[in-house]
């Protein structure tokens, strides 16, 4: 299967969201949010697209068949780092090395930007993904170091902010 | 060898800072045993969720041991929460070690969810030679 990996453009946001809508839980932001947040002077994220030639397009007619969305983070121990937020390949296009290609290209961006770490999250029951990352040399910090991911959102974030001292 | 503070100065205080930081400060009369008036800090940066949009990540959160128990940590964390809301962030995320019960209880008491326990999320990292090797495998 021939495929090409390139930087996403603003025009790709609609297709990206269409890919996402194939997933069980719908994304809550719009393609306008993605366009605004990813293609402004100080973008909130970077994105790579995997596309196939016209003759190999998906059943619904998409040539965009996968993507990787990442952003920059900071480690006070190691400096600038990259977090891979989303990595997705349409089910009918899996097994052709597209996911591997996307991941390697994100790692290449990580090195080009002189970032020391590439990090991401994966669900414990997602054995194919966990094996995929482990096979490529990733460490599972939750297993090896006992790291837990903690989140405040919606009401708990509101309550937290309301507790701030008023100085 | 360049002291790490030089990198923090470069990365946090230029035109496009990679992080922001709050410090907790006490008056001169209450300074630490070593003479510091800065007794705690919270370092955070913007992240992104394709589900919810702009979010924030609390990377470091620390109060000197002799200044704990006075509400300094609570104030630092709440102020980070306030900044997140002002920036219209949907989420504030951070990590904690499973053995760190005081911290886990501290966050839980303030309404945080432990996504590793509740949803099974694991944190994955590539670094060093594994990252190098991965970057060389590009299509």
Short mmCIF file of C-alpha atoms in Angstrom, two decimals:
data_model
loop_
_atom_site.label_atom_id
_atom_site.label_comp_id
_atom_site.label_asym_id
_atom_site.label_seq_id
_atom_site.Cartn_x
_atom_site.Cartn_y
_atom_site.Cartn_z
CA UNK A 1 0.00 0.00 0.00
CA UNK A 2 1.49 3.33 -1.06
CA UNK A 3 1.10 6.09 1.43
CA UNK A 4 2.53 9.53 2.16
CA UNK A 5 2.98 11.30 5.48
CA UNK A 6 2.93 15.09 5.53
CA UNK A 7 2.12 18.06 7.76
CA UNK A 8 -1.60 18.72 8.11
CA UNK A 9 -3.10 21.87 6.60
CA UNK A 10 -6.12 23.85 7.77
CA UNK A 11 -8.17 22.15 5.05
CA UNK A 12 -7.45 18.74 6.59
CA UNK A 13 -9.35 19.56 9.80
CA UNK A 14 -12.74 18.60 8.38
CA UNK A 15 -11.42 15.19 7.24
CA UNK A 16 -9.63 14.68 10.58
CA UNK A 17 -12.87 15.19 12.42
CA UNK A 18 -14.63 12.82 10.02
CA UNK A 19 -12.04 10.18 10.94
CA UNK A 20 -12.73 10.82 14.60
CA UNK A 21 -16.46 10.45 14.17
CA UNK A 22 -15.84 6.83 13.32
CA UNK A 23 -14.71 6.36 16.90
CA UNK A 24 -17.13 5.20 19.61
CA UNK A 25 -17.10 8.42 21.69
CA UNK A 26 -17.62 11.58 19.69
CA UNK A 27 -15.17 14.42 19.90
CA UNK A 28 -16.64 17.53 21.50
CA UNK A 29 -14.78 20.21 19.53
CA UNK A 30 -15.56 21.35 16.00
CA UNK A 31 -13.36 21.47 12.90
CA UNK A 32 -13.42 25.27 13.33
CA UNK A 33 -11.85 24.78 16.81
CA UNK A 34 -9.12 22.59 15.27
CA UNK A 35 -8.50 25.15 12.50
CA UNK A 36 -8.30 28.02 15.00
CA UNK A 37 -6.15 26.18 17.54
CA UNK A 38 -3.77 24.45 15.14
CA UNK A 39 -3.22 27.06 12.48
CA UNK A 40 -2.78 30.35 14.33
CA UNK A 41 0.52 32.24 14.96
CA UNK A 42 1.07 30.23 18.17
CA UNK A 43 -0.50 26.85 17.37
CA UNK A 44 -1.64 24.65 20.26
CA UNK A 45 -0.64 21.47 18.42
CA UNK A 46 1.11 19.99 15.37
CA UNK A 47 -0.43 17.32 13.17
CA UNK A 48 0.80 14.80 10.61
CA UNK A 49 -1.54 13.26 8.05
CA UNK A 50 -1.21 9.88 6.32
CA UNK A 51 -2.76 9.87 2.87
CA UNK A 52 -3.13 7.30 0.11
CA UNK A 53 -3.41 7.82 -3.66
CA UNK A 54 -6.90 8.38 -5.16
CA UNK A 55 -7.09 4.80 -6.44
CA UNK A 56 -6.64 3.46 -2.87
CA UNK A 57 -9.12 5.78 -1.17
CA UNK A 58 -11.38 4.52 1.63
CA UNK A 59 -14.89 3.11 1.11
CA UNK A 60 -16.31 6.59 1.91
CA UNK A 61 -13.91 8.26 -0.52
CA UNK A 62 -11.26 9.62 1.87
CA UNK A 63 -7.60 9.75 0.89
CA UNK A 64 -6.73 10.93 4.42
CA UNK A 65 -6.58 7.62 6.28
CA UNK A 66 -4.70 8.40 9.49
CA UNK A 67 -3.17 11.15 11.56
CA UNK A 68 -0.95 11.93 14.52
CA UNK A 69 -1.63 15.02 16.65
CA UNK A 70 1.05 16.18 19.08
CA UNK A 71 2.04 19.18 21.16
CA UNK A 72 5.05 20.42 23.09
CA UNK A 73 5.38 19.94 26.83
CA UNK A 74 8.12 20.72 29.34
CA UNK A 75 10.07 18.59 31.77
CA UNK A 76 11.96 20.45 34.48
CA UNK A 77 14.43 17.56 34.40
CA UNK A 78 14.88 17.20 30.64
CA UNK A 79 13.60 20.39 28.98
CA UNK A 80 11.32 20.55 25.97
CA UNK A 81 9.37 17.38 25.21
CA UNK A 82 6.60 16.16 22.88
CA UNK A 83 3.30 14.56 23.84
CA UNK A 84 1.55 12.44 21.21
CA UNK A 85 -2.11 13.13 21.95
CA UNK A 86 -3.75 11.16 19.13
CA UNK A 87 -2.55 8.44 16.78
CA UNK A 88 -5.23 6.97 14.53
CA UNK A 89 -5.38 4.88 11.37
CA UNK A 90 -8.70 3.88 9.79
CA UNK A 91 -9.32 0.15 10.44
CA UNK A 92 -9.33 -0.76 6.73
CA UNK A 93 -5.83 0.72 6.37
CA UNK A 94 -4.16 -1.02 9.30
CA UNK A 95 -1.38 -3.55 8.81
CA UNK A 96 0.43 -1.58 6.10
CA UNK A 97 2.92 0.27 8.33
CA UNK A 98 0.98 3.55 8.34
CA UNK A 99 0.75 3.74 12.17
CA UNK A 100 4.44 2.93 12.44
CA UNK A 101 5.22 5.60 9.83
CA UNK A 102 3.19 8.23 11.69
CA UNK A 103 4.82 7.38 15.03
CA UNK A 104 8.34 7.46 13.58
CA UNK A 105 7.67 10.82 11.96
CA UNK A 106 6.51 12.25 15.28
CA UNK A 107 9.75 10.91 16.81
CA UNK A 108 11.69 12.60 13.99
CA UNK A 109 9.96 15.93 14.76
CA UNK A 110 10.82 15.35 18.44
CA UNK A 111 14.51 14.97 17.61
CA UNK A 112 14.55 17.85 15.08
CA UNK A 113 13.09 20.16 17.74
CA UNK A 114 15.76 18.93 20.20
CA UNK A 115 13.19 17.46 22.55
CA UNK A 116 14.42 14.84 24.99
CA UNK A 117 11.19 12.87 25.44
CA UNK A 118 8.20 11.65 23.46
CA UNK A 119 5.28 10.74 25.73
CA UNK A 120 1.74 9.51 25.27
CA UNK A 121 -1.06 7.69 27.11
CA UNK A 122 -2.65 4.34 26.36
CA UNK A 123 -5.48 2.40 27.99
CA UNK A 124 -4.49 -0.67 29.96
CA UNK A 125 -6.83 -2.99 28.01
CA UNK A 126 -5.52 -1.77 24.64
CA UNK A 127 -3.05 -4.63 24.30
CA UNK A 128 -2.34 -4.16 20.56
CA UNK A 129 -1.32 -0.52 21.15
CA UNK A 130 0.66 -1.31 24.30
CA UNK A 131 2.52 -4.07 22.43
CA UNK A 132 3.02 -1.73 19.44
CA UNK A 133 4.75 0.90 21.61
CA UNK A 134 6.69 -1.63 23.70
CA UNK A 135 8.00 -3.27 20.52
CA UNK A 136 9.43 0.11 19.56
CA UNK A 137 11.29 0.63 22.83
CA UNK A 138 8.75 2.60 24.90
CA UNK A 139 8.65 2.32 28.68
CA UNK A 140 5.32 2.05 30.47
CA UNK A 141 5.88 4.47 33.36
CA UNK A 142 2.66 3.43 35.07
CA UNK A 143 3.98 -0.15 35.30
CA UNK A 144 7.69 0.61 35.90
CA UNK A 145 7.40 3.70 38.14
CA UNK A 146 3.80 3.69 39.38
CA UNK A 147 2.82 6.98 37.69
CA UNK A 148 -0.88 7.83 37.73
CA UNK A 149 -2.62 10.35 35.48
CA UNK A 150 -4.78 12.79 37.44
CA UNK A 151 -7.41 15.12 36.03
CA UNK A 152 -9.55 18.04 37.20
CA UNK A 153 -12.34 18.98 34.75
CA UNK A 154 -15.70 20.71 34.54
CA UNK A 155 -17.14 21.09 38.04
CA UNK A 156 -13.99 20.06 39.93
CA UNK A 157 -11.89 22.57 37.94
CA UNK A 158 -14.47 25.32 38.56
CA UNK A 159 -14.46 24.56 42.29
CA UNK A 160 -10.67 24.52 42.40
CA UNK A 161 -10.38 27.90 40.68
CA UNK A 162 -13.02 29.40 42.96
CA UNK A 163 -10.91 28.45 45.99
CA UNK A 164 -7.96 30.58 44.85
CA UNK A 165 -6.87 33.32 47.27
CA UNK A 166 -8.13 36.74 46.25
CA UNK A 167 -4.97 38.83 46.33
CA UNK B 1 28.49 22.09 32.82
CA UNK B 2 25.65 24.61 32.52
CA UNK B 3 23.45 24.79 35.63
CA UNK B 4 19.90 23.72 34.83
CA UNK B 5 18.52 27.06 36.06
CA UNK B 6 20.03 28.62 32.91
CA UNK B 7 17.74 26.41 30.78
CA UNK B 8 14.73 27.32 32.94
CA UNK B 9 15.56 31.03 32.47
CA UNK B 10 15.92 30.55 28.71
CA UNK B 11 12.78 28.40 28.32
CA UNK B 12 10.40 30.22 30.64
CA UNK B 13 11.24 33.88 30.21
CA UNK B 14 11.57 34.59 26.49
CA UNK B 15 9.11 35.70 23.80
CA UNK B 16 7.48 32.28 23.54
CA UNK B 17 7.78 30.75 27.00
CA UNK B 18 7.52 26.96 27.19
CA UNK B 19 5.98 27.10 30.67
CA UNK B 20 4.56 29.45 33.29
CA UNK B 21 5.27 29.39 36.98
CA UNK B 22 3.71 30.64 40.20
CA UNK B 23 5.79 31.04 43.35
CA UNK B 24 4.66 31.18 46.97
CA UNK B 25 6.54 33.76 48.98
CA UNK B 26 6.71 34.48 52.72
CA UNK B 27 7.76 37.77 54.36
CA UNK B 28 11.44 38.29 55.31
CA UNK B 29 10.67 37.63 58.95
CA UNK B 30 9.36 34.12 58.15
CA UNK B 31 12.10 33.04 55.73
CA UNK B 32 13.32 29.43 55.62
CA UNK B 33 16.27 28.14 57.66
CA UNK B 34 18.54 28.76 54.62
CA UNK B 35 17.16 32.27 54.20
CA UNK B 36 14.73 31.74 51.29
CA UNK B 37 11.48 33.68 51.07
CA UNK B 38 10.34 31.65 48.02
CA UNK B 39 9.02 28.53 49.70
CA UNK B 40 6.97 26.81 46.99
CA UNK B 41 6.10 26.86 43.30
CA UNK B 42 3.79 25.47 40.66
CA UNK B 43 5.07 25.09 37.07
CA UNK B 44 2.53 24.45 34.31
CA UNK B 45 2.02 24.69 30.55
CA UNK B 46 -0.72 24.52 27.92
CA UNK B 47 -1.71 21.20 26.38
CA UNK B 48 -4.46 20.16 23.97
CA UNK B 49 -7.27 17.63 23.96
CA UNK B 50 -9.01 16.72 20.71
CA UNK B 51 -12.07 15.88 22.83
CA UNK B 52 -12.22 19.12 24.83
CA UNK B 53 -9.78 21.65 23.35
CA UNK B 54 -7.29 23.77 25.25
CA UNK B 55 -6.16 22.33 28.59
CA UNK B 56 -3.35 22.73 31.11
CA UNK B 57 -0.77 20.42 32.65
CA UNK B 58 0.75 20.90 36.09
CA UNK B 59 4.31 19.61 35.68
CA UNK B 60 5.80 20.49 39.07
CA UNK B 61 4.18 21.40 42.35
CA UNK B 62 6.31 21.80 45.47
CA UNK B 63 6.27 23.36 48.95
CA UNK B 64 9.34 23.21 51.19
CA UNK B 65 8.71 20.68 53.99
CA UNK B 66 9.04 23.26 56.80
CA UNK B 67 6.25 25.33 55.19
CA UNK B 68 3.68 22.55 54.73
CA UNK B 69 0.41 22.51 56.61
CA UNK B 70 -0.25 26.25 56.23
CA UNK B 71 -2.43 26.07 53.11
CA UNK B 72 0.37 27.13 50.74
CA UNK B 73 0.01 24.05 48.53
CA UNK B 74 -3.76 24.43 48.45
CA UNK B 75 -3.41 28.10 47.43
CA UNK B 76 -0.87 27.30 44.71
CA UNK B 77 -3.06 24.55 43.26
CA UNK B 78 -6.22 26.68 43.40
CA UNK B 79 -4.45 29.55 41.71
CA UNK B 80 -3.34 27.21 38.92
CA UNK B 81 -7.01 26.17 38.65
CA UNK B 82 -8.02 29.84 38.44
CA UNK B 83 -5.47 30.46 35.65
CA UNK B 84 -6.83 27.41 33.79
CA UNK B 85 -10.36 28.80 33.99
CA UNK B 86 -9.25 32.30 32.92
CA UNK B 87 -7.57 30.75 29.86
CA UNK B 88 -10.82 28.83 29.18
CA UNK B 89 -9.11 25.49 29.60
CA UNK B 90 -11.41 22.51 29.85
CA UNK B 91 -9.02 20.40 31.95
CA UNK B 92 -6.10 20.53 34.36
CA UNK B 93 -3.99 17.36 34.36
CA UNK B 94 -0.96 16.19 36.31
CA UNK B 95 0.72 12.96 37.40
CA UNK B 96 1.44 11.46 40.80
CA UNK B 97 3.25 8.34 41.96
CA UNK B 98 1.05 5.55 43.27
CA UNK B 99 3.10 5.41 46.49
CA UNK B 100 2.54 9.09 47.21
CA UNK B 101 -0.61 8.72 49.28
CA UNK B 102 -0.60 12.25 50.82
CA UNK B 103 -0.53 13.82 47.34
CA UNK B 104 -3.12 11.43 45.93
CA UNK B 105 -5.42 12.19 48.87
CA UNK B 106 -4.76 15.92 48.49
CA UNK B 107 -5.90 15.90 44.85
CA UNK B 108 -8.81 13.54 45.46
CA UNK B 109 -10.04 15.76 48.30
CA UNK B 110 -10.21 18.59 45.77
CA UNK B 111 -12.30 16.66 43.27
CA UNK B 112 -9.64 15.22 40.96
CA UNK B 113 -10.16 11.89 39.24
CA UNK B 114 -7.39 9.33 39.09
CA UNK B 115 -7.67 8.29 35.43
CA UNK B 116 -5.21 5.42 35.87
CA UNK B 117 -7.45 3.85 38.53
CA UNK B 118 -10.84 4.87 37.02
CA UNK B 119 -10.16 4.37 33.31
CA UNK B 120 -6.92 2.38 33.09
CA UNK B 121 -4.72 5.06 31.51
CA UNK B 122 -0.99 4.30 31.38
CA UNK B 123 1.76 6.85 30.75
CA UNK B 124 4.19 5.82 28.04
CA UNK B 125 7.60 7.32 27.28
CA UNK B 126 10.24 7.08 24.57
CA UNK B 127 13.64 8.60 25.37
CA UNK B 128 17.37 8.18 24.82
CA UNK B 129 18.48 5.52 22.29
CA UNK B 130 14.89 4.19 21.87
CA UNK B 131 13.75 7.65 20.72
CA UNK B 132 16.76 7.92 18.37
CA UNK B 133 15.99 4.54 16.84
CA UNK B 134 12.30 5.36 16.40
CA UNK B 135 13.13 8.66 14.68
CA UNK B 136 15.39 6.84 12.18
CA UNK B 137 12.60 4.47 11.12
CA UNK B 138 10.69 7.18 9.24
CA UNK B 139 8.83 6.27 6.08
#
